[in-house]
Coordinates of C-alpha atoms in Angstrom, one line a residue:
M164 CA -45.6 15.8 46.2
A165 CA -43.0 15.4 43.4
S166 CA -40.9 18.5 42.5
T167 CA -39.0 19.3 39.4
I168 CA -36.5 22.0 38.6
D169 CA -36.3 23.7 35.2
N170 CA -33.1 25.1 33.6
V171 CA -33.7 28.5 35.1
G172 CA -33.7 27.1 38.6
S173 CA -37.4 27.6 39.4
V174 CA -39.1 24.8 41.4
Y175 CA -42.4 23.4 40.3
T176 CA -44.3 21.0 42.5
A177 CA -46.6 18.4 41.0
P178 CA -49.9 17.6 42.7
A179 CA -50.0 14.7 45.1
G180 CA -50.5 11.3 43.6
T181 CA -48.5 12.1 40.4
T182 CA -45.4 10.2 40.1
T183 CA -43.0 10.2 37.1
K184 CA -40.7 7.2 36.7
K185 CA -38.2 6.7 33.9
S186 CA -36.1 3.6 33.8
N187 CA -33.3 5.3 31.9
S188 CA -31.7 8.7 32.1
E189 CA -33.1 10.0 28.9
L190 CA -36.2 12.3 28.7
G191 CA -38.5 11.8 25.8
K192 CA -40.9 14.0 24.0
D193 CA -43.8 12.9 26.3
D194 CA -41.7 13.7 29.4
F195 CA -40.9 17.2 28.0
L196 CA -44.6 17.9 27.2
K197 CA -45.7 16.7 30.7
L198 CA -43.1 18.9 32.3
L199 CA -44.2 21.9 30.2
V200 CA -47.8 21.4 31.0
T201 CA -46.9 21.1 34.7
Q202 CA -44.9 24.3 34.4
L203 CA -47.8 26.1 32.8
R204 CA -50.3 24.7 35.3
Y205 CA -48.3 25.6 38.4
Q206 CA -46.6 28.8 37.3
D207 CA -46.6 31.7 39.6
P208 CA -49.6 33.9 38.5
M209 CA -47.6 37.0 39.6
K210 CA -44.7 36.0 37.3
P211 CA -46.2 34.1 34.4
M212 CA -43.9 32.3 32.0
E213 CA -43.2 34.5 29.0
D214 CA -44.1 33.2 25.6
K215 CA -40.5 33.8 24.5
E216 CA -39.3 31.3 27.0
F217 CA -42.0 28.8 26.0
I218 CA -41.2 29.2 22.3
A219 CA -37.4 28.9 23.0
Q220 CA -37.9 25.7 25.0
M221 CA -40.1 24.2 22.2
A222 CA -37.6 25.1 19.5
Q223 CA -34.7 23.6 21.5
F224 CA -36.7 20.4 22.1
S225 CA -37.8 20.2 18.5
S226 CA -34.2 20.7 17.3
L227 CA -32.9 18.1 19.8
E228 CA -35.6 15.6 18.7
Q229 CA -34.7 16.1 15.0
M230 CA -31.0 15.6 15.7
K231 CA -31.8 12.4 17.6
N232 CA -34.0 11.2 14.7
I233 CA -31.2 12.0 12.2
A234 CA -28.6 10.1 14.3
D235 CA -30.9 7.1 14.7
G236 CA -31.6 7.1 10.9
F237 CA -27.9 7.4 10.1
E238 CA -27.2 4.5 12.5
K239 CA -29.8 2.3 10.8
F240 CA -28.4 3.4 7.4
Q241 CA -24.9 2.3 8.5
T242 CA -26.1 -1.0 9.7
T243 CA -28.1 -1.6 6.5
Q244 CA -25.1 -0.6 4.3
G245 CA -22.8 -2.9 6.3
N246 CA -25.3 -5.8 5.8
V247 CA -25.6 -5.0 2.1
M248 CA -21.9 -4.9 1.6
S249 CA -21.4 -8.1 3.5
N250 CA -24.1 -9.9 1.4
L251 CA -22.7 -8.4 -1.8
N252 CA -19.2 -9.6 -0.9
N253 CA -20.5 -13.1 -0.2
V254 CA -22.4 -13.2 -3.6
L255 CA -19.3 -11.9 -5.5
T256 CA -17.0 -14.4 -3.7
G257 CA -19.4 -17.2 -4.7
F258 CA -19.7 -15.9 -8.2
I259 CA -16.0 -15.7 -8.7
S260 CA -15.5 -19.2 -7.2
V261 CA -18.1 -20.6 -9.6
Q262 CA -16.6 -18.7 -12.6
Q263 CA -13.1 -20.0 -11.7
Q264 CA -14.4 -23.6 -11.5
M265 CA -16.2 -23.2 -14.8
Q266 CA -13.1 -21.9 -16.5
A267 CA -11.0 -24.8 -15.0
D268 CA -13.7 -27.3 -16.2
N269 CA -13.7 -25.7 -19.7
M270 CA -10.0 -25.9 -19.9
I271 CA -10.0 -29.6 -19.0
V272 CA -12.7 -30.3 -21.6
S273 CA -10.7 -28.3 -24.2
A274 CA -7.5 -30.2 -23.3
V275 CA -9.2 -33.6 -23.6
S276 CA -10.4 -32.6 -27.0
F277 CA -6.8 -32.5 -28.1
V278 CA -6.1 -36.2 -27.3
G279 CA -5.3 -38.1 -30.6
K280 CA -4.3 -34.9 -32.4
H281 CA -0.9 -33.8 -33.7
L282 CA 0.4 -30.4 -32.5
E283 CA 3.2 -28.0 -32.7
A284 CA 4.2 -25.9 -29.7
T285 CA 6.8 -23.5 -28.5
V286 CA 7.9 -24.7 -25.0
P287 CA 10.6 -23.9 -22.6
K288 CA 13.8 -25.9 -23.2
L289 CA 14.5 -28.3 -20.3
D290 CA 17.8 -29.5 -18.9
E291 CA 18.5 -33.1 -17.8
K292 CA 16.6 -32.5 -14.5
G293 CA 13.5 -31.1 -16.1
N294 CA 14.2 -27.4 -15.2
P295 CA 13.8 -24.6 -17.7
V296 CA 17.1 -23.5 -19.4
K297 CA 18.0 -19.8 -19.1
D298 CA 20.3 -17.7 -21.2
Q299 CA 22.9 -15.3 -19.9
D300 CA 20.3 -12.5 -19.4
G301 CA 18.1 -14.9 -17.3
D302 CA 15.5 -15.3 -19.9
I303 CA 14.0 -18.8 -20.5
V304 CA 15.2 -20.4 -23.7
T305 CA 12.4 -21.9 -25.8
E306 CA 12.3 -24.7 -28.4
K307 CA 9.8 -25.9 -31.0
I308 CA 8.4 -29.4 -30.7
A309 CA 5.9 -31.4 -32.8
G310 CA 4.2 -34.5 -31.7
D311 CA 1.0 -36.4 -30.9
V312 CA -1.2 -35.8 -27.8
T313 CA -1.5 -39.0 -25.8
G314 CA -3.2 -37.8 -22.7
V315 CA -3.9 -34.9 -20.3
N316 CA -2.3 -34.1 -16.9
I317 CA -4.1 -31.9 -14.5
S318 CA -1.8 -30.1 -11.9
N319 CA -2.8 -27.3 -9.6
G320 CA -6.0 -26.8 -11.6
L321 CA -4.2 -26.4 -14.9
A322 CA -4.5 -28.9 -17.8
A323 CA -1.4 -29.9 -19.6
L324 CA -1.3 -32.0 -22.7
Q325 CA 1.0 -35.1 -22.7
V326 CA 2.8 -34.8 -26.0
Q327 CA 4.9 -37.6 -27.4
Y328 CA 7.6 -36.4 -29.9
E329 CA 11.0 -37.5 -31.3
V330 CA 14.4 -35.8 -30.9
N331 CA 17.2 -37.4 -32.9
G332 CA 15.3 -40.6 -33.2
E333 CA 14.6 -40.8 -29.5
K334 CA 11.0 -40.8 -28.3
K335 CA 10.2 -38.3 -25.5
T336 CA 7.1 -37.2 -23.7
R337 CA 6.5 -33.9 -22.0
D338 CA 3.6 -31.7 -20.8
V339 CA 2.5 -28.8 -23.0
L340 CA 0.3 -26.0 -21.8
L341 CA -2.6 -24.9 -24.0
N342 CA -1.1 -21.4 -24.3
E343 CA 2.1 -22.9 -25.7
I344 CA 0.4 -24.6 -28.8
T345 CA 1.1 -22.9 -32.1
K346 CA -0.6 -25.4 -34.5
V347 CA -3.0 -28.4 -34.2
S348 CA -3.8 -31.0 -36.9
Q349 CA -5.4 -34.4 -37.3
V350 CA -3.1 -37.4 -36.9
D351 CA -2.6 -39.1 -40.3

């Protein structure tokens, strides 16, 4: 015969041929109900289990089961939220990448549309080595140039217009960014 002990220390003996096996250490609702039925069936008739004890055990088990259900539900919710956030991050990353590529493509198309046009621009003044000239406060000195767009250079994803212009009768070519343009007109 199999014996079980309740939380009060009373021993209940199950009839011969009944075996209870549980592969893990947790007792489930079915185990609790089997134990309760066994308690009721084999209780001492001279000292029957009081209904207060029975109700208290049922309430404890019910509360414990609800807490387990809430914990399981919260765990599933966390897993789902993690998956949703991961998927959302992947979608946003892809969207931003596509948007950046579209902006770069639009900038290139816009830059190409300037080829053959005359423009005026305010650009950083460059020294003999091609570096921007700075004043005594460390600010970049600018100059105005006017010339014809002969081509487009693309560097680091940025489109720069190749502008041919004259300074003191000498022809020069330099890159001009789209945000440096102040005026565009048709070549005469």
